[in-house]
Amino acid sequence: MKLLILGATGNMGQRLLAQGLARGHAVTAFVRNRAKLQQQLGTAVPPGLTVFEGDVNDATALRAAMTGQDVVINCAGYVADGAAFIELVDRVVTQAEAALGPGGRLWLFGGAAALDVPGTHIMGVDLPGVPAIYKAHQTNYRRVAASRLDWSLMCPGPMVPSTTGQARSDLRISKDVWPFPRPGYTRWLPRIATSLAFKNHAPELIVSYDDVAAVLLDHLPAGGRFSRARVGVALPEGQRGEKVYEQSGKTVKIG
C-alpha cells in the first residue's frame, strides 16, 4: 500500500517508517527537515521511500502530500501542546477529508485516557484525577468521529524503546475500551475507585514504540476490525512495564 507518515522523524514515525518499508509498502515520509531524516537513516534513501519536505501547519502541503495515498498516518504533534495539538489534528483531518474523500483511511494517535471504561460510556479523561491535559485526545476523537473518513485512533499508554528492537506478538488489543477488565468492585463505588483502578493498571499499558507500530501496520487497510474505532494495547496479563521520565523538573516513574 501507499502510506504517508506525518512526523516521520519522531519516535513513533521512525518505527512506522522502518517497519512499513520492511513489509513492502511504498512509504512517503512527510518531514520538516529532510537532513534530519537523512541523518537518522544513515544511508541513502532506501528503495520504496519518498521524502516530502513540508510543514504540518501548511494545509496546502498536507493536502498535496496526502493526494494519491492509500493510508495517512499522523504521528505529528504532542498532547502537551494543548490547543496547538488540537488545531494540528483538526487540520490533518480536514485535509484528509479533502484529499482522500469519504472512506479515506486515516490513523491518528491519542492516549489510553481516550478509551472508555469497559461496560460504560465513560471515557478515561472524564475520571477524577486524570490530568486535564489529556482532554485534547477527547476533542480530537470527537473531531475525527464526526468525519466520513475510515479512521482509527491508536490509544497506547506510556511508550518506551524496545529492548530488542523487535515488536512482540502477544499484546492484549482492545476496541474502544481499556485493554484489561474493569475490576468488579468499581461497579458499586464512586468514580474515584475506577480512576484508582486505572492508575493501578497503568504499568500494564507500558509498551514499546515498535509494538504499537506493528499493531497499527497489522490493521492498516480500510474496513478492518478497527475501522472508525479506538485501539487499546497492553502487555500480557500479569506483566508490567516501567518508564522513567522528566516532567516539569521532576522525575516521574511509572511501574
Coordinates of N, CA and C in Angstrom, one line a residue:
M1 N 0.8 -1.2 0.0 CA 0.0 0.0 0.0 C 0.9 1.2 0.0
K2 N 0.3 2.4 -0.4 CA 1.0 3.6 -0.3 C 0.6 4.4 1.0
L3 N 1.7 4.6 1.8 CA 1.5 5.1 3.1 C 2.1 6.5 3.2
L4 N 1.4 7.4 3.8 CA 2.0 8.7 4.1 C 2.2 8.8 5.7
I5 N 3.4 9.1 6.2 CA 3.6 9.2 7.6 C 3.9 10.7 7.9
L6 N 3.1 11.3 8.7 CA 3.4 12.7 9.1 C 4.1 12.6 10.4
G7 N 5.2 13.3 10.5 CA 6.1 13.2 11.7 C 6.9 12.0 11.7
A8 N 7.5 11.8 10.5 CA 8.3 10.5 10.3 C 9.6 10.5 11.0
T9 N 10.1 11.6 11.6 CA 11.4 11.5 12.3 C 11.2 11.4 13.8
G10 N 10.0 11.3 14.3 CA 9.8 11.2 15.7 C 9.9 9.7 16.1
N11 N 9.8 9.5 17.4 CA 9.9 8.1 18.0 C 9.0 7.1 17.3
M12 N 7.7 7.5 17.1 CA 6.8 6.5 16.5 C 7.0 6.5 15.0
G13 N 7.2 7.7 14.4 CA 7.3 7.8 13.0 C 8.5 7.0 12.4
Q14 N 9.6 7.0 13.1 CA 10.8 6.2 12.7 C 10.5 4.7 12.7
R15 N 9.7 4.3 13.7 CA 9.4 2.8 13.7 C 8.4 2.4 12.6
L16 N 7.5 3.3 12.4 CA 6.5 3.0 11.3 C 7.2 3.0 10.0
L17 N 8.1 4.0 9.8 CA 8.8 4.0 8.5 C 9.6 2.8 8.3
A18 N 10.4 2.3 9.3 CA 11.2 1.2 9.1 C 10.4 -0.1 8.9
Q19 N 9.3 -0.3 9.7 CA 8.5 -1.5 9.6 C 7.7 -1.5 8.3
G20 N 7.2 -0.3 8.0 CA 6.4 -0.2 6.7 C 7.2 -0.6 5.5
L21 N 8.5 -0.1 5.4 CA 9.3 -0.5 4.3 C 9.7 -2.0 4.3
A22 N 9.9 -2.5 5.6 CA 10.2 -3.9 5.7 C 9.1 -4.8 5.2
R23 N 7.9 -4.3 5.3 CA 6.7 -5.1 4.9 C 6.4 -4.8 3.4
G24 N 7.2 -4.0 2.7 CA 7.0 -3.8 1.3 C 6.1 -2.7 0.9
H25 N 5.7 -1.9 1.8 CA 4.8 -0.7 1.5 C 5.6 0.4 0.8
A26 N 5.0 1.2 0.0 CA 5.6 2.4 -0.5 C 5.3 3.5 0.5
V27 N 6.3 4.0 1.1 CA 6.2 4.9 2.2 C 6.6 6.3 1.8
T28 N 5.8 7.3 2.1 CA 6.2 8.7 1.9 C 6.4 9.3 3.3
A29 N 7.5 9.9 3.6 CA 7.8 10.5 4.9 C 7.6 12.0 4.7
F30 N 6.7 12.5 5.5 CA 6.4 14.0 5.5 C 7.2 14.5 6.7
V31 N 8.2 15.3 6.3 CA 9.2 15.8 7.4 C 9.4 17.3 7.2
R32 N 9.7 18.0 8.3 CA 10.0 19.4 8.2 C 11.5 19.6 7.7
N33 N 12.3 18.6 8.1 CA 13.8 18.8 7.8 C 14.3 17.5 7.2
R34 N 14.5 17.5 5.9 CA 15.0 16.3 5.1 C 16.3 15.9 5.7
A35 N 17.2 16.8 6.0 CA 18.5 16.5 6.5 C 18.5 15.7 7.8
K36 N 17.5 16.0 8.7 CA 17.3 15.2 9.9 C 17.0 13.8 9.6
L37 N 16.1 13.6 8.7 CA 15.7 12.2 8.3 C 16.9 11.5 7.7
Q38 N 17.6 12.2 6.8 CA 18.8 11.6 6.2 C 19.8 11.1 7.2
Q39 N 20.0 11.9 8.3 CA 20.9 11.6 9.3 C 20.4 10.4 10.1
Q40 N 19.1 10.3 10.4 CA 18.6 9.1 11.1 C 18.7 7.9 10.2
L41 N 18.5 8.0 8.9 CA 18.6 6.8 8.1 C 20.1 6.4 8.0
G42 N 21.0 7.3 8.0 CA 22.4 7.0 7.9 C 22.9 6.5 6.6
T43 N 22.0 6.3 5.6 CA 22.4 5.8 4.3 C 21.6 6.6 3.3
A44 N 21.7 6.3 2.1 CA 20.9 6.8 1.0 C 19.5 6.5 1.3
V45 N 18.6 7.3 0.7 CA 17.1 7.0 0.8 C 16.9 5.6 0.3
P46 N 16.3 4.7 1.2 CA 16.1 3.3 0.7 C 15.0 3.2 -0.3
P47 N 15.1 2.1 -1.1 CA 14.0 1.8 -2.1 C 12.6 1.8 -1.4
G48 N 11.7 2.4 -2.1 CA 10.3 2.4 -1.5 C 10.0 3.6 -0.7
L49 N 11.0 4.4 -0.4 CA 10.8 5.6 0.4 C 10.8 6.9 -0.4
T50 N 9.8 7.7 -0.2 CA 9.8 9.0 -0.8 C 9.8 10.1 0.3
V51 N 10.5 11.1 0.1 CA 10.6 12.2 1.2 C 9.8 13.4 0.7
F52 N 8.9 13.9 1.5 CA 8.1 15.1 1.2 C 8.5 16.1 2.3
E53 N 9.2 17.1 1.9 CA 9.6 18.1 2.9 C 8.5 19.2 3.0
G54 N 8.0 19.4 4.2 CA 6.9 20.4 4.4 C 6.6 20.6 5.8
D55 N 5.7 21.5 6.1 CA 5.3 21.8 7.5 C 3.9 21.4 7.7
V56 N 3.6 20.7 8.9 CA 2.3 20.2 9.2 C 1.3 21.4 9.4
N57 N 1.9 22.6 9.6 CA 1.0 23.7 9.8 C 0.5 24.3 8.4
D58 N 1.0 23.8 7.3 CA 0.7 24.2 6.0 C -0.3 23.3 5.4
A59 N -1.6 23.7 5.4 CA -2.7 22.9 4.9 C -2.5 22.5 3.4
T60 N -2.0 23.4 2.6 CA -1.8 23.1 1.2 C -0.7 22.0 1.0
A61 N 0.3 22.0 1.8 CA 1.4 21.0 1.7 C 0.8 19.7 2.2
L62 N 0.0 19.7 3.2 CA -0.6 18.4 3.7 C -1.5 17.8 2.6
R63 N -2.3 18.6 2.0 CA -3.2 18.0 1.0 C -2.4 17.5 -0.2
A64 N -1.4 18.2 -0.6 CA -0.6 17.7 -1.7 C 0.1 16.4 -1.4
A65 N 0.6 16.3 -0.1 CA 1.3 15.0 0.2 C 0.3 13.9 0.4
M66 N -1.0 14.2 0.8 CA -2.0 13.1 1.0 C -2.6 12.6 -0.3
T67 N -2.6 13.4 -1.3 CA -3.3 13.1 -2.5 C -2.6 11.8 -3.1
G68 N -3.5 10.8 -3.4 CA -3.0 9.6 -4.1 C -2.5 8.5 -3.1
Q69 N -2.5 8.8 -1.8 CA -2.1 7.8 -0.8 C -3.3 6.9 -0.4
D70 N -2.9 5.7 -0.1 CA -3.9 4.7 0.4 C -4.2 4.9 1.9
V71 N -3.2 5.3 2.7 CA -3.4 5.5 4.1 C -2.5 6.7 4.6
V72 N -3.1 7.5 5.4 CA -2.3 8.6 6.1 C -2.2 8.3 7.5
I73 N -1.0 8.4 8.1 CA -0.8 8.1 9.5 C -0.2 9.4 10.1
N74 N -0.9 9.9 11.1 CA -0.4 11.1 11.7 C 0.3 10.8 13.0
C75 N 1.7 11.0 13.0 CA 2.5 10.9 14.3 C 2.9 12.2 14.8
A76 N 2.5 13.3 14.1 CA 3.0 14.6 14.5 C 2.2 15.2 15.6
G77 N 2.8 16.1 16.4 CA 2.1 16.7 17.5 C 2.3 16.1 18.8
Y78 N 2.1 16.8 19.9 CA 2.2 16.3 21.3 C 1.0 16.8 22.1
V79 N 0.4 16.0 22.9 CA -0.7 16.4 23.7 C -0.4 17.5 24.6
A80 N 0.9 17.6 25.0 CA 1.3 18.7 25.9 C 1.2 20.1 25.2
D81 N 1.1 20.1 23.9 CA 0.9 21.4 23.2 C -0.5 21.9 23.3
G82 N -1.4 21.2 23.9 CA -2.7 21.7 24.2 C -3.5 22.1 22.9
A83 N -3.9 23.4 22.9 CA -4.7 23.9 21.8 C -4.0 23.7 20.4
A84 N -2.7 23.9 20.4 CA -1.9 23.7 19.1 C -2.0 22.3 18.6
F85 N -2.1 21.3 19.5 CA -2.2 19.9 19.1 C -3.6 19.7 18.6
I86 N -4.6 20.2 19.2 CA -6.0 20.1 18.7 C -6.1 20.7 17.3
E87 N -5.5 21.9 17.1 CA -5.5 22.6 15.8 C -4.8 21.7 14.8
L88 N -3.7 21.1 15.1 CA -3.0 20.3 14.2 C -3.8 19.1 13.7
V89 N -4.4 18.4 14.7 CA -5.2 17.2 14.3 C -6.4 17.7 13.5
D90 N -7.1 18.8 13.8 CA -8.2 19.3 13.0 C -7.7 19.5 11.6
R91 N -6.5 20.1 11.4 CA -6.0 20.4 10.1 C -5.7 19.1 9.3
V92 N -5.2 18.1 10.0 CA -4.9 16.9 9.3 C -6.2 16.2 8.9
V93 N -7.2 16.2 9.8 CA -8.5 15.5 9.4 C -9.1 16.3 8.3
T94 N -9.1 17.6 8.3 CA -9.8 18.4 7.3 C -9.1 18.2 5.9
Q95 N -7.8 18.1 5.9 CA -7.1 17.9 4.6 C -7.2 16.4 4.2
A96 N -7.3 15.5 5.1 CA -7.6 14.1 4.7 C -8.9 14.0 4.1
E97 N -9.9 14.7 4.6 CA -11.3 14.6 4.0 C -11.2 15.1 2.6
A98 N -10.5 16.2 2.4 CA -10.4 16.8 1.1 C -9.6 15.9 0.1
A99 N -8.4 15.4 0.6 CA -7.5 14.6 -0.3 C -7.9 13.2 -0.6
L100 N -8.5 12.6 0.5 CA -8.8 11.1 0.4 C -10.3 10.9 0.1
G101 N -11.1 11.8 0.5 CA -12.6 11.7 0.3 C -13.2 10.7 1.3
P102 N -14.5 10.6 1.2 CA -15.3 9.7 2.1 C -14.7 8.3 2.1
G103 N -14.5 7.7 3.3 CA -13.9 6.4 3.3 C -12.4 6.3 3.3
G104 N -11.8 7.5 3.1 CA -10.3 7.5 3.1 C -9.8 7.1 4.4
R105 N -8.6 6.4 4.4 CA -8.1 5.7 5.6 C -7.1 6.7 6.3
L106 N -7.4 6.9 7.6 CA -6.6 7.8 8.4 C -6.4 7.2 9.8
W107 N -5.1 7.1 10.2 CA -4.7 6.7 11.5 C -4.2 7.9 12.3
L108 N -4.8 8.1 13.5 CA -4.3 9.1 14.4 C -3.8 8.5 15.7
F109 N -3.1 9.3 16.5 CA -2.7 8.8 17.8 C -3.4 9.6 18.9
G110 N -3.9 8.9 19.9 CA -4.4 9.5 21.1 C -3.6 9.0 22.3
G111 N -4.4 8.6 23.3 CA -3.7 8.1 24.5 C -4.7 7.2 25.2
A112 N -4.2 6.4 26.2 CA -5.1 5.4 26.9 C -6.3 6.1 27.6
A113 N -6.1 7.3 28.0 CA -7.2 8.0 28.6 C -8.4 8.3 27.7
A114 N -8.2 8.1 26.4 CA -9.2 8.3 25.4 C -10.1 7.1 25.2
L115 N -9.8 6.0 25.9 CA -10.6 4.8 25.9 C -11.7 4.8 26.9
D116 N -12.7 4.1 26.7 CA -13.8 4.0 27.6 C -13.6 3.0 28.7
V117 N -14.2 3.2 29.8 CA -14.2 2.2 30.9 C -15.1 1.1 30.4
P118 N -14.6 -0.2 30.4 CA -15.4 -1.3 30.0 C -16.8 -1.3 30.6
G119 N -17.8 -1.6 29.8 CA -19.2 -1.7 30.3 C -19.8 -0.3 30.6
T120 N -19.2 0.8 30.2 CA -19.8 2.1 30.4 C -19.5 2.9 29.1
H121 N -20.0 4.1 29.2 CA -19.7 5.1 28.1 C -18.9 6.2 28.7
I122 N -18.1 5.9 29.8 CA -17.3 6.9 30.5 C -15.9 6.8 29.9
M123 N -15.4 7.9 29.3 CA -14.1 8.0 28.8 C -13.1 8.2 30.0
G124 N -11.9 7.6 29.9 CA -10.9 7.8 30.9 C -10.6 9.2 31.3
V125 N -10.6 10.1 30.3 CA -10.3 11.5 30.7 C -11.4 12.2 31.6
D126 N -12.5 11.5 31.7 CA -13.6 12.1 32.5 C -13.6 11.6 33.9
L127 N -12.6 10.7 34.2 CA -12.5 10.2 35.6 C -11.7 11.2 36.5
P128 N -12.1 11.3 37.7 CA -11.4 12.2 38.6 C -9.9 11.9 38.7
G129 N -9.1 12.9 38.8 CA -7.6 12.7 39.0 C -6.9 12.6 37.7
V130 N -7.6 12.4 36.5 CA -6.9 12.3 35.3 C -6.5 13.7 34.8
P131 N -5.2 14.0 34.5 CA -4.8 15.4 34.2 C -5.7 16.0 33.0
A132 N -6.1 17.2 33.2 CA -6.9 17.9 32.2 C -6.2 18.0 30.8
I133 N -4.9 17.9 30.8 CA -4.2 18.0 29.5 C -4.6 16.9 28.5
Y134 N -5.1 15.7 29.0 CA -5.5 14.7 28.1 C -6.8 14.9 27.5
K135 N -7.5 15.9 27.9 CA -8.8 16.3 27.3 C -8.6 16.5 25.8
A136 N -7.4 16.9 25.4 CA -7.2 17.1 24.0 C -7.4 15.9 23.1
H137 N -7.1 14.7 23.7 CA -7.4 13.4 23.0 C -8.9 13.3 22.8
Q138 N -9.7 13.6 23.8 CA -11.1 13.5 23.6 C -11.7 14.5 22.5
T139 N -11.1 15.7 22.5 CA -11.5 16.6 21.5 C -11.2 16.1 20.1
N140 N -10.0 15.6 20.0 CA -9.5 15.0 18.7 C -10.4 13.8 18.2
Y141 N -10.7 13.0 19.2 CA -11.5 11.8 18.9 C -12.9 12.3 18.4
R142 N -13.5 13.3 19.0 CA -14.8 13.8 18.6 C -14.7 14.4 17.2
R143 N -13.6 15.0 16.9 CA -13.4 15.7 15.6 C -13.4 14.6 14.5
V144 N -12.5 13.6 14.7 CA -12.4 12.6 13.6 C -13.6 11.7 13.5
A145 N -14.3 11.5 14.6 CA -15.5 10.7 14.6 C -16.6 11.3 13.9
A146 N -16.6 12.7 13.8 CA -17.6 13.4 13.0 C -17.3 13.4 11.5
S147 N -16.2 12.9 11.1 CA -15.8 12.9 9.7 C -16.4 11.7 9.0
R148 N -16.3 11.6 7.7 CA -16.7 10.4 6.9 C -15.5 9.6 6.6
L149 N -14.4 9.8 7.2 CA -13.2 9.0 6.9 C -13.3 7.6 7.6
D150 N -12.5 6.7 7.0 CA -12.4 5.4 7.7 C -11.1 5.6 8.6
W151 N -11.4 6.0 9.8 CA -10.3 6.4 10.8 C -10.1 5.3 11.8
S152 N -9.0 5.3 12.4 CA -8.7 4.6 13.7 C -7.8 5.5 14.5
L153 N -8.1 5.4 15.8 CA -7.3 6.2 16.8 C -6.5 5.3 17.7
M154 N -5.2 5.2 17.5 CA -4.4 4.4 18.4 C -4.2 5.1 19.7
C155 N -4.5 4.3 20.8 CA -4.6 4.9 22.2 C -3.7 4.1 23.1
P156 N -2.4 4.2 23.0 CA -1.4 3.5 23.9 C -1.3 4.3 25.2
G157 N -0.7 3.6 26.1 CA -0.2 4.2 27.3 C 1.2 4.8 27.1
P158 N 2.0 4.9 28.2 CA 3.3 5.4 28.0 C 4.1 4.4 27.1
M159 N 4.9 5.0 26.2 CA 5.7 4.1 25.3 C 7.2 4.2 25.6
V160 N 7.9 3.2 25.4 CA 9.4 3.1 25.6 C 10.0 2.4 24.4
P161 N 11.3 2.6 24.2 CA 12.0 1.9 23.2 C 12.0 0.4 23.5
S162 N 12.0 -0.4 22.5 CA 12.1 -1.8 22.6 C 13.5 -2.2 23.1
T163 N 13.6 -3.1 24.0 CA 14.9 -3.6 24.5 C 15.6 -4.5 23.4
T164 N 14.8 -5.0 22.5 CA 15.3 -5.9 21.5 C 15.3 -5.3 20.1
G165 N 14.6 -4.2 20.0 CA 14.4 -3.6 18.7 C 13.3 -4.3 17.8
Q166 N 12.7 -5.3 18.5 CA 11.6 -6.0 17.8 C 10.3 -5.9 18.4
A167 N 9.2 -6.0 17.7 CA 7.9 -6.0 18.2 C 7.5 -7.3 18.7
R168 N 6.7 -7.3 19.8 CA 6.2 -8.6 20.3 C 4.8 -8.9 19.8
S169 N 4.4 -10.1 19.8 CA 3.1 -10.5 19.2 C 2.1 -11.0 20.2
D170 N 2.3 -10.8 21.5 CA 1.4 -11.3 22.5 C 0.7 -10.2 23.3
L171 N 0.6 -9.0 22.7 CA -0.1 -7.9 23.4 C -1.6 -8.2 23.5
R172 N -2.3 -7.6 24.5 CA -3.7 -7.6 24.5 C -4.1 -6.3 23.7
I173 N -5.1 -6.5 22.8 CA -5.5 -5.4 22.0 C -7.1 -5.3 22.1
S174 N -7.5 -4.1 22.3 CA -9.0 -3.9 22.6 C -9.5 -2.8 21.6
K175 N -10.8 -2.8 21.5 CA -11.5 -1.9 20.7 C -12.4 -1.0 21.5
D176 N -12.1 0.3 21.5 CA -12.8 1.4 22.2 C -12.7 1.4 23.7
V177 N -12.3 0.3 24.3 CA -12.3 0.2 25.8 C -10.9 -0.1 26.3
W178 N -10.7 0.0 27.6 CA -9.4 -0.5 28.2 C -9.1 -1.9 27.8
P179 N -7.8 -2.1 27.6 CA -7.4 -3.5 27.2 C -7.2 -4.4 28.4
F180 N -7.9 -4.1 29.5 CA -7.9 -5.0 30.6 C -9.3 -4.9 31.3
P181 N -9.7 -5.9 32.0 CA -11.1 -5.9 32.6 C -11.2 -4.8 33.6
R182 N -12.4 -4.3 33.8 CA -12.7 -3.3 34.8 C -13.0 -4.1 36.1
P183 N -12.2 -3.8 37.2 CA -12.4 -4.5 38.5 C -13.9 -4.5 38.9
G184 N -14.4 -5.6 39.3 CA -15.8 -5.7 39.7 C -16.2 -4.7 40.8
Y185 N -15.4 -4.5 41.7 CA -15.8 -3.6 42.9 C -16.1 -2.2 42.4
T186 N -15.5 -1.8 41.3 CA -15.7 -0.4 40.9 C -17.2 -0.1 40.4
R187 N -17.9 -1.2 40.2 CA -19.3 -1.0 39.7 C -20.2 -0.4 40.8
W188 N -19.8 -0.6 42.0 CA -20.7 -0.1 43.1 C -20.1 1.0 43.9
L189 N -18.9 1.5 43.5 CA -18.2 2.6 44.2 C -18.2 3.8 43.3
P190 N -17.9 5.0 43.9 CA -17.8 6.2 43.1 C -16.7 6.1 42.0
R191 N -16.7 7.1 41.1 CA -15.8 7.1 40.0 C -14.3 7.2 40.5
I192 N -14.1 7.7 41.6 CA -12.7 7.8 42.1 C -12.1 6.4 42.2
A193 N -12.9 5.4 42.6 CA -12.4 4.0 42.6 C -12.0 3.5 41.3
T194 N -12.8 3.8 40.2 CA -12.5 3.5 38.9 C -11.2 4.1 38.4
S195 N -11.0 5.4 38.8 CA -9.8 6.1 38.5 C -8.6 5.5 39.1
L196 N -8.7 5.1 40.4 CA -7.6 4.4 41.0 C -7.3 3.1 40.4
A197 N -8.3 2.4 40.0 CA -8.1 1.1 39.3 C -7.3 1.3 38.0
F198 N -7.7 2.4 37.3 CA -7.0 2.7 36.0 C -5.5 3.0 36.3
K199 N -5.3 3.7 37.4 CA -3.9 4.1 37.7 C -3.1 2.8 38.1
N200 N -3.7 1.9 38.8 CA -3.1 0.6 39.2 C -2.7 -0.2 38.0
H201 N -3.5 -0.1 37.0 CA -3.2 -0.9 35.8 C -2.2 -0.2 34.8
A202 N -1.9 1.0 35.1 CA -1.0 1.8 34.2 C 0.2 1.1 33.7
P203 N 1.0 0.4 34.6 CA 2.2 -0.3 34.2 C 1.9 -1.3 33.1
E204 N 0.7 -1.9 33.1 CA 0.4 -2.9 32.0 C 0.3 -2.2 30.6
L205 N 0.1 -0.9 30.6 CA 0.0 -0.2 29.4 C 1.3 0.3 28.8
I206 N 2.4 0.0 29.5 CA 3.7 0.5 29.0 C 4.2 -0.5 28.0
V207 N 4.1 -0.1 26.8 CA 4.5 -1.0 25.6 C 5.6 -0.2 24.8
S208 N 6.2 -0.9 23.9 CA 7.2 -0.2 23.1 C 6.7 0.5 21.9
Y209 N 7.4 1.5 21.3 CA 7.0 2.1 20.1 C 6.9 1.0 19.0
D210 N 7.9 0.1 19.0 CA 7.9 -1.0 18.0 C 6.6 -1.8 18.1
D211 N 6.2 -2.1 19.3 CA 5.0 -2.9 19.5 C 3.8 -2.2 18.8
V212 N 3.6 -0.9 19.2 CA 2.5 -0.2 18.7 C 2.5 0.0 17.2
A213 N 3.7 0.2 16.6 CA 3.8 0.3 15.2 C 3.4 -0.9 14.5
A214 N 3.7 -2.1 15.1 CA 3.4 -3.4 14.5 C 1.9 -3.6 14.5
V215 N 1.2 -3.2 15.6 CA -0.2 -3.4 15.8 C -0.9 -2.5 14.7
L216 N -0.5 -1.3 14.5 CA -1.1 -0.4 13.5 C -0.9 -1.0 12.1
L217 N 0.3 -1.4 11.8 CA 0.5 -1.9 10.5 C -0.2 -3.3 10.2
D218 N -0.5 -4.0 11.3 CA -1.2 -5.2 11.1 C -2.7 -5.0 10.8
H219 N -3.2 -3.7 11.1 CA -4.6 -3.4 10.8 C -4.6 -2.1 9.9
L220 N -3.8 -2.1 8.9 CA -3.6 -0.9 8.1 C -4.8 -0.7 7.2
P221 N -5.3 -1.6 6.4 CA -6.3 -1.3 5.4 C -7.7 -0.8 6.0
A222 N -8.4 -0.2 5.1 CA -9.7 0.3 5.5 C -10.7 -0.9 5.7
G223 N -11.7 -0.7 6.4 CA -12.8 -1.7 6.6 C -12.4 -2.8 7.5
G224 N -11.4 -2.7 8.3 CA -10.9 -3.8 9.2 C -11.6 -3.7 10.6
R225 N -11.0 -4.5 11.5 CA -11.5 -4.7 12.8 C -11.6 -3.3 13.5
F226 N -10.7 -2.4 13.3 CA -10.7 -1.1 14.0 C -11.1 0.0 13.1
S227 N -11.9 -0.2 12.1 CA -12.5 0.8 11.3 C -13.4 1.7 12.2
R228 N -13.1 3.0 12.2 CA -13.8 4.0 12.9 C -13.9 3.6 14.4
A229 N -12.7 3.3 15.0 CA -12.7 2.8 16.4 C -11.4 3.3 17.0
R230 N -11.4 3.2 18.3 CA -10.2 3.5 19.1 C -9.5 2.1 19.4
V231 N -8.2 2.1 19.5 CA -7.4 0.9 19.8 C -6.6 1.0 21.0
G232 N -6.8 0.0 21.9 CA -6.0 0.0 23.2 C -5.1 -1.2 23.1
V233 N -3.9 -1.0 23.7 CA -2.9 -2.1 23.8 C -2.3 -2.2 25.2
A234 N -2.0 -3.4 25.6 CA -1.5 -3.7 26.9 C -0.6 -4.9 26.8
L235 N 0.3 -5.0 27.8 CA 1.2 -6.2 27.9 C 0.3 -7.4 28.3
P236 N 0.8 -8.6 28.1 CA 0.0 -9.8 28.5 C -0.3 -9.7 30.0
E237 N -1.4 -10.4 30.4 CA -1.8 -10.3 31.8 C -0.7 -10.8 32.7
G238 N -0.5 -10.0 33.8 CA 0.5 -10.3 34.8 C 1.8 -9.7 34.5
Q239 N 2.0 -9.1 33.4 CA 3.3 -8.4 33.0 C 3.1 -6.9 33.2
R240 N 4.1 -6.2 33.7 CA 4.1 -4.8 33.9 C 5.4 -4.1 33.4
G241 N 5.3 -3.0 32.8 CA 6.4 -2.3 32.3 C 6.9 -1.2 33.2
E242 N 7.9 -0.4 32.8 CA 8.4 0.7 33.6 C 8.8 1.8 32.7
K243 N 8.5 3.0 33.1 CA 9.0 4.2 32.3 C 9.4 5.3 33.3
V244 N 10.5 5.8 33.1 CA 11.0 7.0 33.9 C 11.3 8.1 33.0
Y245 N 10.7 9.3 33.4 CA 10.9 10.5 32.5 C 10.9 11.7 33.4
E246 N 11.3 12.8 32.8 CA 11.3 14.1 33.5 C 10.1 14.9 33.0
Q247 N 9.4 15.5 34.0 CA 8.2 16.3 33.8 C 8.2 17.5 34.7
S248 N 8.2 18.7 34.2 CA 8.2 19.9 35.0 C 9.4 19.9 36.0
G249 N 10.5 19.4 35.6 CA 11.7 19.4 36.5 C 11.7 18.3 37.5
K250 N 10.7 17.4 37.5 CA 10.6 16.3 38.4 C 10.8 15.0 37.7
T251 N 11.3 14.0 38.4 CA 11.5 12.7 37.8 C 10.2 11.9 38.1
V252 N 9.6 11.4 37.1 CA 8.3 10.6 37.2 C 8.6 9.2 36.9
K253 N 8.1 8.3 37.7 CA 8.3 6.8 37.4 C 7.0 6.1 37.4
I254 N 6.7 5.4 36.4 CA 5.5 4.5 36.3 C 6.0 3.1 36.2
G255 N 5.4 2.3 37.0 CA 5.7 0.8 37.0 C 6.7 0.5 38.2

